[in-house]
Short mmCIF file of C-alpha atoms in Angstrom, two decimals:
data_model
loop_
_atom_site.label_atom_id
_atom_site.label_comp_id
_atom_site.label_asym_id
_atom_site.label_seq_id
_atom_site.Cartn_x
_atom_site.Cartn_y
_atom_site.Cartn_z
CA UNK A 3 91.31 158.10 148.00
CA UNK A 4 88.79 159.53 150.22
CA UNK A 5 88.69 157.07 153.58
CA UNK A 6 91.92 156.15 155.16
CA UNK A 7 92.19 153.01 157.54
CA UNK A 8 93.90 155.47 159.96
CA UNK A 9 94.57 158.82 161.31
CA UNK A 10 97.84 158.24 161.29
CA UNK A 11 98.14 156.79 157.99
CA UNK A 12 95.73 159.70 156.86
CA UNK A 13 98.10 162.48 158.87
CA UNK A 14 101.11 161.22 157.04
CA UNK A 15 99.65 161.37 153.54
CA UNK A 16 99.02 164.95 154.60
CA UNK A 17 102.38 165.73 155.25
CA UNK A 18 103.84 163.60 152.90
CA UNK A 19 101.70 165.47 149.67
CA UNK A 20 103.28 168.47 150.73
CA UNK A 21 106.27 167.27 149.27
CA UNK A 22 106.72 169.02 145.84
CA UNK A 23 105.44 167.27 142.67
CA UNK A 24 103.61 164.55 145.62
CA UNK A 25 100.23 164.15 145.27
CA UNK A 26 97.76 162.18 147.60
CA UNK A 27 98.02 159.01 145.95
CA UNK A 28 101.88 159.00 145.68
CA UNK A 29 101.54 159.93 149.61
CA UNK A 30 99.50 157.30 150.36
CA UNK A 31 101.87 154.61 148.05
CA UNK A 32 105.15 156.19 150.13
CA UNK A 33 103.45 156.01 153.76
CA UNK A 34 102.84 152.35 152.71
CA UNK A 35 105.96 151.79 151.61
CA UNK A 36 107.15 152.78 155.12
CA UNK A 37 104.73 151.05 157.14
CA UNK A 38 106.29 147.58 155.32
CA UNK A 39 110.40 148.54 156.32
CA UNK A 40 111.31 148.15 160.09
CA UNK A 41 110.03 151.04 162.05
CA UNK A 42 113.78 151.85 162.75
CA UNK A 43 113.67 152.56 158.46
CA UNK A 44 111.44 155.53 159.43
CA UNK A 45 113.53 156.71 162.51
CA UNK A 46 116.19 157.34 160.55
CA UNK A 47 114.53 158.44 157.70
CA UNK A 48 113.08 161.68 159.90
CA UNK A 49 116.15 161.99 161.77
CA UNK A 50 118.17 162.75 158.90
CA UNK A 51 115.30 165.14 157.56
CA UNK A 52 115.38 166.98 160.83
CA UNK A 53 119.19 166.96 161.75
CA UNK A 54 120.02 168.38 157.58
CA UNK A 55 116.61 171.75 158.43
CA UNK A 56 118.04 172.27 162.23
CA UNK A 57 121.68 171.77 161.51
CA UNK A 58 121.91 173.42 158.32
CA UNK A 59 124.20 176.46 158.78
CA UNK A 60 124.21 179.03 155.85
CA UNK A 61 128.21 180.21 154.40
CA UNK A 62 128.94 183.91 155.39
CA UNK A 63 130.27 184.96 152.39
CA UNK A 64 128.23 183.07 149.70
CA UNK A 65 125.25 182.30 151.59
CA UNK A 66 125.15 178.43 150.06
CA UNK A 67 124.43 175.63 152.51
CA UNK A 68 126.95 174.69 154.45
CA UNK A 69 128.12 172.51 157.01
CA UNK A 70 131.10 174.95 157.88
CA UNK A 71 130.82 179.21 158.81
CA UNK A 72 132.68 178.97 155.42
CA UNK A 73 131.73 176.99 152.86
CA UNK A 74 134.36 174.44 150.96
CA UNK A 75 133.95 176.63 147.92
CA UNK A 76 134.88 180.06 149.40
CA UNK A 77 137.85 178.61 151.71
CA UNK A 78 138.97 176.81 148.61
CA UNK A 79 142.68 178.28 147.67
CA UNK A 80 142.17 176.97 144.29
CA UNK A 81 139.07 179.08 143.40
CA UNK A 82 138.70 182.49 141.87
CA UNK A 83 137.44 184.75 144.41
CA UNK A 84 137.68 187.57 141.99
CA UNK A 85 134.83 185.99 140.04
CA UNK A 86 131.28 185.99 141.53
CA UNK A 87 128.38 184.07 139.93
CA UNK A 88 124.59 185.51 141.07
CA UNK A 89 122.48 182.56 141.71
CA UNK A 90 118.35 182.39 143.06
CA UNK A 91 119.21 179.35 144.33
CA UNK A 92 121.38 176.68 146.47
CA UNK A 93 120.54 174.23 143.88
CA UNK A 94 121.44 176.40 140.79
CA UNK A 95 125.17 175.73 142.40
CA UNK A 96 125.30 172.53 142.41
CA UNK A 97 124.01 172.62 138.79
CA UNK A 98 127.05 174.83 137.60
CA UNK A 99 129.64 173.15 139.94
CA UNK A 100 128.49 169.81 137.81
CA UNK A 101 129.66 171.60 135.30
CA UNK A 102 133.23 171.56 136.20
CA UNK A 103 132.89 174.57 133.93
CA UNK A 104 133.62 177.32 136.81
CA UNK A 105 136.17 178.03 138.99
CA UNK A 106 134.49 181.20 140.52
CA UNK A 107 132.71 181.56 143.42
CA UNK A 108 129.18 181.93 143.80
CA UNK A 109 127.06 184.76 145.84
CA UNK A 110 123.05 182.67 146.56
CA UNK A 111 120.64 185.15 146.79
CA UNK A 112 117.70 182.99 147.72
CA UNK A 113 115.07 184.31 145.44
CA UNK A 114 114.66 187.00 143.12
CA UNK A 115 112.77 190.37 143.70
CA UNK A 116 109.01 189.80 143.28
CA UNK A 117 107.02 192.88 144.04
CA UNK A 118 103.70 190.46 143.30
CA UNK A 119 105.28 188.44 146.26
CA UNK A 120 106.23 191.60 148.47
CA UNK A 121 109.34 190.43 148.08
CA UNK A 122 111.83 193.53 147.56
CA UNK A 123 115.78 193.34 147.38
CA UNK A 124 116.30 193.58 151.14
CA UNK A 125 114.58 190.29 151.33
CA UNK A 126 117.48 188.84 149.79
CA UNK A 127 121.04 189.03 150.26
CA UNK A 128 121.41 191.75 147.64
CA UNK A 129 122.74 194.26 150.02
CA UNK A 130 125.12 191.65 150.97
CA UNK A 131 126.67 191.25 146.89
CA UNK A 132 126.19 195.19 146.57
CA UNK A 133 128.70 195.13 150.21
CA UNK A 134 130.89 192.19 148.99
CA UNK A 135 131.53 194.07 145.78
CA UNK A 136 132.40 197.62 147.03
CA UNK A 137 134.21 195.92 149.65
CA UNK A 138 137.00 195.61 146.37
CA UNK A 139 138.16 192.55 145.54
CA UNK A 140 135.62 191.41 143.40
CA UNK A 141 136.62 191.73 139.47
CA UNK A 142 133.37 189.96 137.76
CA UNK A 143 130.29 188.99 139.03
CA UNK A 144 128.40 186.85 136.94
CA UNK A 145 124.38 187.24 136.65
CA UNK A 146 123.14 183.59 136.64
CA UNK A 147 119.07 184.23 137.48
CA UNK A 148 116.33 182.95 135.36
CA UNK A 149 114.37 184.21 132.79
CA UNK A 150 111.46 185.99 134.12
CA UNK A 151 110.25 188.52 133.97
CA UNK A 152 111.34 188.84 138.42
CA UNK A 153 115.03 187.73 137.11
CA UNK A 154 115.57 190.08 135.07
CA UNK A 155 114.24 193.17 137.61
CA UNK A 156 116.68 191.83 139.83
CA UNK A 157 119.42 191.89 136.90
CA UNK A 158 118.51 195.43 136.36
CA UNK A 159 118.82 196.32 140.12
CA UNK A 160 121.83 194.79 140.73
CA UNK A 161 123.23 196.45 137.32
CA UNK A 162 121.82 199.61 138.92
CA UNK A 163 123.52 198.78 142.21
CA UNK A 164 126.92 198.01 140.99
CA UNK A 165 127.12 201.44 138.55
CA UNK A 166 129.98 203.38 139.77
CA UNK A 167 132.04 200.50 140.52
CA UNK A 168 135.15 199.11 139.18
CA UNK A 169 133.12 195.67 138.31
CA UNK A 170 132.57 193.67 135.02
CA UNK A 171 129.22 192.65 134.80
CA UNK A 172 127.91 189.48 133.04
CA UNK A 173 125.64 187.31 132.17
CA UNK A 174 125.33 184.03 131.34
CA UNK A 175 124.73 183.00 127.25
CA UNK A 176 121.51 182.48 126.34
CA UNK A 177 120.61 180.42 122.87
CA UNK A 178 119.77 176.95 121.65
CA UNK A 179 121.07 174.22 123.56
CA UNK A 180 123.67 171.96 122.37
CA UNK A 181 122.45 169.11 120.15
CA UNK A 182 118.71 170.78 120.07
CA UNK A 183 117.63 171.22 116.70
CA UNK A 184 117.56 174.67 115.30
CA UNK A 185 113.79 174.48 114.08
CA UNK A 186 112.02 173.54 117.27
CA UNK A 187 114.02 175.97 119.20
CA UNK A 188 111.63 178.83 120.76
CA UNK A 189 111.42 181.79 118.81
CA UNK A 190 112.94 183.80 121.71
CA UNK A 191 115.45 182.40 122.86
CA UNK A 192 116.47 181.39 118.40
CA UNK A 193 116.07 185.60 118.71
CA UNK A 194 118.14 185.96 121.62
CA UNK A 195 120.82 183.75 119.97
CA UNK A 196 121.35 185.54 116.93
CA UNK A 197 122.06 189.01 118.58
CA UNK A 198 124.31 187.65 121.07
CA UNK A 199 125.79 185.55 118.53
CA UNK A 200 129.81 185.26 119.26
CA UNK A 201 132.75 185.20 116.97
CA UNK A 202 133.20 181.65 115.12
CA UNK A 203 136.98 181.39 115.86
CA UNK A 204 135.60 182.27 119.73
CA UNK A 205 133.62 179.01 119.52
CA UNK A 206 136.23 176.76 118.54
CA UNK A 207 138.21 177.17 121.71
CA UNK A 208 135.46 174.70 123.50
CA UNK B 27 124.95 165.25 141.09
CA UNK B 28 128.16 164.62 143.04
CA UNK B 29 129.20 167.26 145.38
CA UNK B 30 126.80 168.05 147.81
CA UNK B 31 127.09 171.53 149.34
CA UNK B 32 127.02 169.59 152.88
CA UNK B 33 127.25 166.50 155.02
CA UNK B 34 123.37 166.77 156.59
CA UNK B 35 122.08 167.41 152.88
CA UNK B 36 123.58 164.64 151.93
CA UNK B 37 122.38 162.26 154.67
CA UNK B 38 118.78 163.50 154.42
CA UNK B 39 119.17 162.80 150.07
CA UNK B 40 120.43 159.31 150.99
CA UNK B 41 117.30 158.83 153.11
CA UNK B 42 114.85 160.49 150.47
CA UNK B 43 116.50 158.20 147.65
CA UNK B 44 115.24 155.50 149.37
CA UNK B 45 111.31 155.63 149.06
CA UNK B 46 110.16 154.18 146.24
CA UNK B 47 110.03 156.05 142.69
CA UNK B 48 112.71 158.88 143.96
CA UNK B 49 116.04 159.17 142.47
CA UNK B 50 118.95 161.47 143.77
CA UNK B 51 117.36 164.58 141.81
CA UNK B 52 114.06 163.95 142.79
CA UNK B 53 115.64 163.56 146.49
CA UNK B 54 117.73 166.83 146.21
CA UNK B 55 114.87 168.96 145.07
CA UNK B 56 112.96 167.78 148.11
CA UNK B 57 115.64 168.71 150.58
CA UNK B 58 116.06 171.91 149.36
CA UNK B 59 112.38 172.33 149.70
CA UNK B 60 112.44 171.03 153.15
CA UNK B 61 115.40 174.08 153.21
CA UNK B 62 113.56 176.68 152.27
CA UNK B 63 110.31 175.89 154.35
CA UNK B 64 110.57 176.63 158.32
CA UNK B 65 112.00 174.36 160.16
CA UNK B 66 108.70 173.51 162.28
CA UNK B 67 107.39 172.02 159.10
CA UNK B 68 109.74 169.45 159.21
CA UNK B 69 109.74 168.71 162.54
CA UNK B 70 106.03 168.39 161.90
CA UNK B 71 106.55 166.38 158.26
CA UNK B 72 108.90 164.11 160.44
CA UNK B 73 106.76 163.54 163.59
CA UNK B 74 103.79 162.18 161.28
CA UNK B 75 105.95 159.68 159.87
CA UNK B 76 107.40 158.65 163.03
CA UNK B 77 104.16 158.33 164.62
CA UNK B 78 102.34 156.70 161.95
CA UNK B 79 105.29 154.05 161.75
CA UNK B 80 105.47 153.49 165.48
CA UNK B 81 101.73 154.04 166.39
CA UNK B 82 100.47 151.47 163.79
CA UNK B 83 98.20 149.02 164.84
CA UNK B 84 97.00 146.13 163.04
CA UNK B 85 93.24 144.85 163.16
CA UNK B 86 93.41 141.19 165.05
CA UNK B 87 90.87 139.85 162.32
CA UNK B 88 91.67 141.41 158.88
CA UNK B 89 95.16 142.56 159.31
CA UNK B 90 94.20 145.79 157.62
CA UNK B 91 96.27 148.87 158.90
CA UNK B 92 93.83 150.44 161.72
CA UNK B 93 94.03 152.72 165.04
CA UNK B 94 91.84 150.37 166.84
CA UNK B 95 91.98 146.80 167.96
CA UNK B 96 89.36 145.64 165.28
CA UNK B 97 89.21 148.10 162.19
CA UNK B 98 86.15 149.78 161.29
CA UNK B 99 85.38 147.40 158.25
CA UNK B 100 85.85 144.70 160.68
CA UNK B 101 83.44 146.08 163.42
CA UNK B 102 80.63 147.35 161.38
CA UNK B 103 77.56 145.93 161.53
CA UNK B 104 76.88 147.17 157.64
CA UNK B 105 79.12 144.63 156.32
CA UNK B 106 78.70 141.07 155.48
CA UNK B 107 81.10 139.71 157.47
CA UNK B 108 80.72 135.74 156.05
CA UNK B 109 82.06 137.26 152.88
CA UNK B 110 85.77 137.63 152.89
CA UNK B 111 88.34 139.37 150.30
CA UNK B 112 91.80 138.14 150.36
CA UNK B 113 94.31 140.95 149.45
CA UNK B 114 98.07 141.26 149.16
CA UNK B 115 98.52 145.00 150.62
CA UNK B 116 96.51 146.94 152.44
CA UNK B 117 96.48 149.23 149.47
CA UNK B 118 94.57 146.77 148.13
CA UNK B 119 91.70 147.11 150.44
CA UNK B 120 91.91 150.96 150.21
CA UNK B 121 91.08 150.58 146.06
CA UNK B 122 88.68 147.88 146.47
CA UNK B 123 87.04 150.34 149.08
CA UNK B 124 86.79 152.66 146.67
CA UNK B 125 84.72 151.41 144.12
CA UNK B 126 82.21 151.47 146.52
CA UNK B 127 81.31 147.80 145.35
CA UNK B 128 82.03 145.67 147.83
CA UNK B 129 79.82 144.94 151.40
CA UNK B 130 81.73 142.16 152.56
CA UNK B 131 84.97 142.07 154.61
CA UNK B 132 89.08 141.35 153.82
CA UNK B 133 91.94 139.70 155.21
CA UNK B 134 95.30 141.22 154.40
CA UNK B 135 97.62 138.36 153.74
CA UNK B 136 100.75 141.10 153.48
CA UNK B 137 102.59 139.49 150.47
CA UNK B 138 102.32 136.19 148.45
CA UNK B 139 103.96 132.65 148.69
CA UNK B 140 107.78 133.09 146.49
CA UNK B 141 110.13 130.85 147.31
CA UNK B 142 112.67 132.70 145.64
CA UNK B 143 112.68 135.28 148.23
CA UNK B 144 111.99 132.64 151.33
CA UNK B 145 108.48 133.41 151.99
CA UNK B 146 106.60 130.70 152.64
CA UNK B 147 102.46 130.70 153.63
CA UNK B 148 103.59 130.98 157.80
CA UNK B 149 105.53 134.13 156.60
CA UNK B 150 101.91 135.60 155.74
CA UNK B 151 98.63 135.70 157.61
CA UNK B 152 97.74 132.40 155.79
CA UNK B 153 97.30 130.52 158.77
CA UNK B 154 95.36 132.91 159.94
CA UNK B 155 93.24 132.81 156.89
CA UNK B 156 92.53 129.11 157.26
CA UNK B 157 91.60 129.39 160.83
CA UNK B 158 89.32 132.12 160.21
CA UNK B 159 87.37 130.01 157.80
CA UNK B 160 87.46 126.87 160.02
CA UNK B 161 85.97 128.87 162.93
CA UNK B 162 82.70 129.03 161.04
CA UNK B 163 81.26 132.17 159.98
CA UNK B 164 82.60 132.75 156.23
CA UNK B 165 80.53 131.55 153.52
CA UNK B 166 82.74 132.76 150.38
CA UNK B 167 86.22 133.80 150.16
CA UNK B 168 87.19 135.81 147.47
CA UNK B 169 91.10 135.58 145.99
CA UNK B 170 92.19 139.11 144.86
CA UNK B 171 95.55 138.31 144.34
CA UNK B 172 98.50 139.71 141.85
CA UNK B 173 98.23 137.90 138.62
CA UNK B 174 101.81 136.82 138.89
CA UNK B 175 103.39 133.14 139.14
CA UNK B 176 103.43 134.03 142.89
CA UNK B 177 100.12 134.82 143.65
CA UNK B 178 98.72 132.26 141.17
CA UNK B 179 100.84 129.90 144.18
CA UNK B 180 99.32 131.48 147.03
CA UNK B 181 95.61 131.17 144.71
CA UNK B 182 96.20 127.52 145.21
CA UNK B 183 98.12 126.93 148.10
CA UNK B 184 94.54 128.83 149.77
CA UNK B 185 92.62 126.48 147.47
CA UNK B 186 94.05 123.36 148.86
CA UNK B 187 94.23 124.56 152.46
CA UNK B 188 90.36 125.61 152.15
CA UNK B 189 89.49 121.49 150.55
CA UNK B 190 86.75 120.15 152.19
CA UNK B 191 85.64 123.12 154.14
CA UNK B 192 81.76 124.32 153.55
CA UNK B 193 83.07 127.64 151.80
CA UNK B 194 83.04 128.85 148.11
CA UNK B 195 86.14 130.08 146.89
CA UNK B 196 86.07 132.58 144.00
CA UNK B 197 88.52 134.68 142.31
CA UNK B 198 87.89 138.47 140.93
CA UNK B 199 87.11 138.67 137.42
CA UNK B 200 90.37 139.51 134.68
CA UNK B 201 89.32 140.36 131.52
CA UNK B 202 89.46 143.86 129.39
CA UNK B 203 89.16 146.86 131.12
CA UNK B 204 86.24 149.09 130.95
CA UNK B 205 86.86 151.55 128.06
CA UNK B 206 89.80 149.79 126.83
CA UNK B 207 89.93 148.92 123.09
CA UNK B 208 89.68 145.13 122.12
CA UNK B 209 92.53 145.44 119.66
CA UNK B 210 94.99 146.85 122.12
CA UNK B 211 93.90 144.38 125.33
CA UNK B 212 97.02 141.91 125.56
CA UNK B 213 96.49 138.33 124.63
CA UNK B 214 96.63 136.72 127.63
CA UNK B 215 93.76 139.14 129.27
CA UNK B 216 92.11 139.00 125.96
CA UNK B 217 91.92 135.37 126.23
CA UNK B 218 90.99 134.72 129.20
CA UNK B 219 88.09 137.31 128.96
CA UNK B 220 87.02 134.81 126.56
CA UNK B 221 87.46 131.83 128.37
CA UNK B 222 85.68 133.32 131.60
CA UNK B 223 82.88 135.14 129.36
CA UNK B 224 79.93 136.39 131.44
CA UNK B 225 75.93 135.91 130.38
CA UNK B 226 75.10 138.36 128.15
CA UNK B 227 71.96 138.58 130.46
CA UNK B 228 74.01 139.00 133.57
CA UNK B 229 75.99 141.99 132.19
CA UNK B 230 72.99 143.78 132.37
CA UNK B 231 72.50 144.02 135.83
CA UNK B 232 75.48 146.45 136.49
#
């Protein structure tokens, strides 16, 4: 697509195929899209996008989005405060929490440390576990980070971090997913699951 | 996904879920993108959308999307204006441009005849069409039209309207694709690349 009809068709393509995973003819097919709803469609459409980045307010304690100064999780009286999952991410969460799985809490530490990225542990709200933990009533926390080779330098500093304290430290199983197939699992993680394999009678309690 | 972490994320994936090919994931993932970007960028992502939906002007002759009274197709004196291409969408008129094939001019009907879903030949610039032919200056239209029940309508409804008038009326050609197999082409296409065979002579020329 190399000549738009308009600048401000063209503009909004641009900002549009900044979108994640939204290239320039997807753009092009979503600014059309728009141009054939009622122009109060698109009003509302960027209103809501605006109001959620403005009035997006971030828990104190967990640091997930929130529309409250504590999130519904962390006031909740019927959650396990004592129990902290480690999450990059907001959406990692809501991943878990779809779970139903966890009754935790969680502690989001946007990111993971990336000295490629200059991105070091006070660039994240490391400090912040390290403070929430000493700070005592924290029995487990929960390491919930991906796989890289970044996730698991920030496992090892928070591991680091939390020596000396009366903490459990975890982290989440790693192995062939339910219902995969055993021989077109990756050799790694097939690896992985054989050392950390747990106790049959253990499984049976799922 | 069912609990959303807040109120504004939620309203902002209601609104994403609405373009076309984006589910509630797809949605999600783009509002926490929006999240982690600074908020000028989305004051700036929603702006161009607003703009382009309220700013929109639509050329007086071809009905093609433009930022001026008459588009630039419309108002250049490269292109043969007595030869006109009737289109659906102006998407439409952005592929077509894109071959880099065409010289003449279009006229941007915005939708088909479907009874079904009340639109009827006033709903769409087919008056317009007509009167545009009557007023002189178009030697051939050109029907580039959907292949579906509905524009096969709007093919004729056009054809009748057009009876009488000094104008050819041609359609684009359907047939095989370029670089498609023979053996996979479905039978309809297949068949009526048969029907509406081409001199073998003629073929050359391209």
């Amino acid at each position: 697509m190399n000549a738009y009809p308009s600048k401000l068709v063209e503009r909004a393509v641009e900002q549009l195929s900044t979108l994640p995973g939204v290239g320039r003819k997807t753009a092009l097919r979503l600014a059309l899209h728009l141009l054939s709803r009622p122009p109060i469609d698109t009003h509302t459409f960027a209103d809501a996008l605006v109001e959620m980045r403005d009035g997006i307010v971030y828990c104190r304690q967990c640091y997930n989005i929130s529309d409250t100064e504590l999130c519904p999780i962390c006031s909740s009286p019927q959650r396990d405060s004592s129990t902290v999952c480690v999450v990059q991410h907001v959406g990692d969460v809501m991943a878990i929490e779809n779970t139903g799985q966890y009754r935790g809490v969680y502690h989001v530490l946007g990111g993971v440390i990336s000295p490629i990225d200059g991105i070091g542990p006070d660039d994240l709200k490391i400090p912040e576990l390290i403070e929430r933990v000493r700070s005592g009533s924290v029995r487990e926390v929960i390491l919930a980070l991906g796989t890289t080779m970044e996730g698991d330098t920030t496992n090892f500093f928070i591991y680091r971090s939390l020596a000396g304290l009366d903490v459990r430290l975890s982290v989440i199983a790693r192995g062939v997913a339910i219902g995969d197939e055993i021989e077109y699992a990756d050799e790694v993680t097939l690896g992985r699951s054989i050392l950390t394999r747990t106790d049959f009678d253990q499984s049976l309690s799922f």
